[in-house]
Tab-separated table of C-alpha atoms in Angstrom:
chain	number	residue	atom	x	y	z
Q	1	MET	CA	0.130	-0.097	-0.272
Q	2	LYS	CA	1.749	2.950	-1.192
Q	3	LYS	CA	0.715	6.421	0.296
Q	4	ARG	CA	1.061	9.773	-1.899
Q	5	ARG	CA	0.376	12.759	-0.005
Q	6	VAL	CA	0.013	15.780	-2.242
Q	7	ILE	CA	-0.469	19.635	-1.218
Q	8	GLY	CA	-2.182	22.010	-3.300
Q	9	ILE	CA	-1.234	25.636	-2.891
Q	10	ASP	CA	-3.349	28.914	-4.206
Q	11	PRO	CA	-0.758	31.959	-3.718
Q	12	GLY	CA	-1.402	35.094	-2.352
Q	13	LEU	CA	0.239	37.837	-0.862
Q	14	ALA	CA	-2.875	38.541	1.505
Q	15	HIS	CA	-4.284	34.850	1.159
Q	16	THR	CA	-2.295	31.917	0.370
Q	17	GLY	CA	-4.672	28.577	0.242
Q	18	PHE	CA	-3.608	25.216	1.153
Q	19	GLY	CA	-5.103	21.719	0.719
Q	20	ILE	CA	-3.457	18.516	1.665
Q	21	ILE	CA	-4.854	15.194	0.121
Q	22	ASP	CA	-3.750	11.430	0.919
Q	23	PHE	CA	-3.981	9.175	-2.228
Q	24	ILE	CA	-3.817	5.680	-0.939
Q	25	ASN	CA	-5.206	2.358	-2.890
Q	26	GLY	CA	-7.149	4.445	-5.610
Q	27	LYS	CA	-9.007	6.658	-2.752
Q	28	MET	CA	-8.435	10.236	-1.746
Q	29	LYS	CA	-8.852	11.285	1.298
Q	30	LEU	CA	-8.617	14.838	3.002
Q	31	VAL	CA	-5.874	15.331	5.652
Q	32	SER	CA	-6.055	19.263	6.292
Q	33	TYR	CA	-6.638	22.565	4.587
Q	34	GLY	CA	-6.924	25.696	5.598
Q	35	VAL	CA	-5.357	29.629	4.642
Q	36	ILE	CA	-2.436	31.527	5.659
Q	37	GLU	CA	-3.397	35.252	6.024
Q	38	THR	CA	-0.765	37.639	6.107
Q	39	SER	CA	-2.059	41.268	7.511
Q	40	PRO	CA	-1.894	44.674	5.015
Q	41	ASP	CA	-0.769	46.612	8.584
Q	42	ASP	CA	2.836	44.585	8.048
Q	43	SER	CA	5.503	45.574	5.808
Q	44	HIS	CA	5.524	43.857	2.331
Q	45	GLU	CA	8.822	42.197	3.186
Q	46	LEU	CA	7.470	40.891	6.865
Q	47	ARG	CA	4.266	39.816	5.170
Q	48	LEU	CA	6.337	37.553	2.556
Q	49	LEU	CA	8.565	36.398	5.727
Q	50	SER	CA	5.320	35.507	7.283
Q	51	LEU	CA	3.707	33.375	4.358
Q	52	TYR	CA	7.017	31.740	4.061
Q	53	ASN	CA	7.382	30.588	8.236
Q	54	ARG	CA	3.546	29.783	8.071
Q	55	LEU	CA	3.575	27.574	4.574
Q	56	ASP	CA	6.981	26.016	6.175
Q	57	ALA	CA	5.468	24.785	9.549
Q	58	VAL	CA	2.369	23.566	7.359
Q	59	LEU	CA	5.193	21.529	5.081
Q	60	ASN	CA	6.804	20.184	8.498
Q	61	GLU	CA	3.775	19.385	10.122
Q	62	PHE	CA	2.061	17.212	7.169
Q	63	GLN	CA	5.272	16.139	5.390
Q	64	PRO	CA	4.000	15.825	1.826
Q	65	SER	CA	5.519	14.008	-0.992
Q	66	GLU	CA	4.140	15.976	-3.806
Q	67	ALA	CA	3.334	19.507	-4.337
Q	68	GLU	CA	0.693	21.456	-6.891
Q	69	MET	CA	0.351	25.194	-7.628
Q	70	GLU	CA	-1.872	26.978	-10.135
Q	71	THR	CA	-0.157	28.700	-13.088
Q	72	LEU	CA	-0.624	32.204	-12.787
Q	73	TYR	CA	-2.898	33.480	-15.924
Q	74	PHE	CA	-3.917	37.030	-15.243
Q	75	ALA	CA	-2.129	40.477	-15.810
Q	76	ARG	CA	-5.185	43.082	-15.923
Q	77	ASN	CA	-3.907	44.502	-12.525
Q	78	ILE	CA	-0.269	44.856	-12.254
Q	79	SER	CA	0.377	44.932	-8.722
Q	80	SER	CA	-1.966	42.314	-7.953
Q	81	ALA	CA	0.236	39.953	-10.335
Q	82	MET	CA	3.282	41.086	-8.920
Q	83	ALA	CA	1.911	40.385	-5.271
Q	84	VAL	CA	0.763	36.588	-6.475
Q	85	SER	CA	3.935	36.153	-8.214
Q	86	GLU	CA	5.724	36.955	-4.978
Q	87	ALA	CA	3.990	34.932	-2.871
Q	88	LYS	CA	4.162	31.870	-5.355
Q	89	GLY	CA	7.716	32.896	-5.295
Q	90	VAL	CA	7.921	32.560	-1.735
Q	91	ALA	CA	6.131	29.110	-1.845
Q	92	THR	CA	7.989	27.725	-4.527
Q	93	LEU	CA	11.178	28.326	-2.280
Q	94	ALA	CA	9.692	26.797	0.780
Q	95	VAL	CA	8.678	23.793	-0.893
Q	96	ALA	CA	12.163	23.390	-3.004
Q	97	ARG	CA	13.939	24.024	0.260
Q	98	ARG	CA	12.203	20.458	1.410
Q	99	GLY	CA	12.830	18.753	-1.773
Q	100	ILE	CA	9.464	18.167	-2.496
Q	101	PRO	CA	8.812	18.143	-6.632
Q	102	LEU	CA	6.351	20.899	-7.619
Q	103	ASN	CA	3.901	20.539	-10.589
Q	104	TYR	CA	2.056	23.180	-12.143
Q	105	TYR	CA	-1.426	23.196	-13.786
Q	106	THR	CA	-3.486	25.797	-15.407
Q	107	PRO	CA	-6.870	26.878	-14.216
Q	108	ASN	CA	-8.477	25.475	-17.101
Q	109	GLN	CA	-6.707	21.921	-16.475
Q	110	ILE	CA	-8.023	22.052	-12.648
Q	111	LYS	CA	-11.736	23.203	-13.863
Q	112	SER	CA	-11.606	20.253	-16.374
Q	113	ALA	CA	-10.019	17.624	-14.295
Q	114	VAL	CA	-12.509	18.470	-11.040
Q	115	THR	CA	-15.731	18.908	-13.121
Q	116	GLY	CA	-15.033	17.310	-16.503
Q	117	THR	CA	-15.380	21.119	-18.373
Q	118	GLN	CA	-12.958	23.774	-18.398
Q	119	SER	CA	-15.964	26.547	-18.490
Q	120	SER	CA	-17.071	25.719	-14.522
Q	121	ASN	CA	-17.502	28.788	-12.479
Q	122	LYS	CA	-15.772	28.893	-8.914
Q	123	GLU	CA	-18.979	27.510	-6.916
Q	124	THR	CA	-19.129	24.433	-9.396
Q	125	VAL	CA	-15.288	23.937	-8.687
Q	126	GLN	CA	-15.902	24.163	-4.813
Q	127	LEU	CA	-19.063	21.580	-4.910
Q	128	TYR	CA	-16.934	19.284	-6.596
Q	129	VAL	CA	-14.289	19.379	-4.316
Q	130	LYS	CA	-16.962	18.684	-1.742
Q	131	LEU	CA	-18.283	15.515	-3.652
Q	132	LEU	CA	-14.843	14.017	-4.539
Q	133	LEU	CA	-13.098	14.524	-1.288
Q	134	ASN	CA	-16.770	13.255	0.329
Q	135	LEU	CA	-16.743	16.465	2.496
Q	136	LYS	CA	-20.136	17.213	4.302
Q	137	ALA	CA	-19.796	21.099	3.545
Q	138	VAL	CA	-17.881	22.817	0.674
Q	139	PRO	CA	-14.739	23.609	2.154
Q	140	GLU	CA	-14.207	27.442	3.145
Q	141	PRO	CA	-12.904	29.936	2.360
Q	142	ASP	CA	-12.266	29.639	-1.346
Q	143	HIS	CA	-8.524	29.583	-1.408
Q	144	ALA	CA	-8.434	26.576	0.686
Q	145	ALA	CA	-10.843	25.049	-1.721
Q	146	ASP	CA	-9.243	26.207	-5.026
Q	147	ALA	CA	-5.943	24.425	-3.357
Q	148	LEU	CA	-7.462	21.221	-3.119
Q	149	ALA	CA	-9.064	21.152	-6.748
Q	150	GLY	CA	-5.335	21.809	-7.762
Q	151	ALA	CA	-4.420	18.610	-5.283
Q	152	ILE	CA	-7.098	16.619	-6.784
Q	153	THR	CA	-6.041	17.836	-10.433
Q	154	HIS	CA	-2.210	16.486	-9.323
Q	155	ILE	CA	-3.492	13.238	-8.128
Q	156	HIS	CA	-5.827	12.439	-11.263
Q	157	SER	CA	-3.235	13.719	-13.444
Q	158	THR	CA	-0.633	11.309	-12.405
Q	159	GLN	CA	-2.859	8.564	-11.898
Q	160	ASN	CA	-3.465	8.981	-15.751
Q	161	LEU	CA	-0.292	9.080	-16.454
Q	162	SER	CA	0.873	6.028	-14.415
Q	163	ALA	CA	-2.478	4.061	-15.836
Q	164	GLY	CA	-1.036	4.737	-19.188
Q	165	ILE	CA	2.075	3.425	-18.146
Q	166	ARG	CA	0.717	0.224	-16.885
Q	167	GLN	CA	-1.350	-0.505	-19.787
Q	168	GLU	CA	1.700	-0.105	-22.415
Q	169	ASN	CA	3.874	-2.373	-19.887
Q	170	ASP	CA	0.864	-5.202	-19.598
Q	171	ALA	CA	0.447	-5.235	-23.910
């Protein structure tokens, strides 16, 4: 019985969502999820340091073997994009320092893997996360649900790849 523990990360300067899922014997099981918040009253560099330290504590506590993060896809608000990029860099550093493989997926890949269609809205993705993980309620806040959706996407994507390799070897 091989257990995979995947962390999904939804980076942001104000709110960074994380979601941790175990994948054992073909089944996903929720481990934990939450949001790391930083205060707008703190200096920019202290917010980034806080994000790093708190994400590092999550990685230390849950010891994931794989990580996922959504690719950036917007550029309308340059200052917002820069803050998300910096948070993404901090999260990448935290994961890399622990030697955890990090995988990236586009928003459309995540929507498609979780709901079956790229045109799903945020509420639909959250509902499917609830259903796929057999939860009693939709995970809140949305940053945590997005991180869980990313972790689910990584599990689905790598399972499809593994299944294809096994099928080729069996032929």
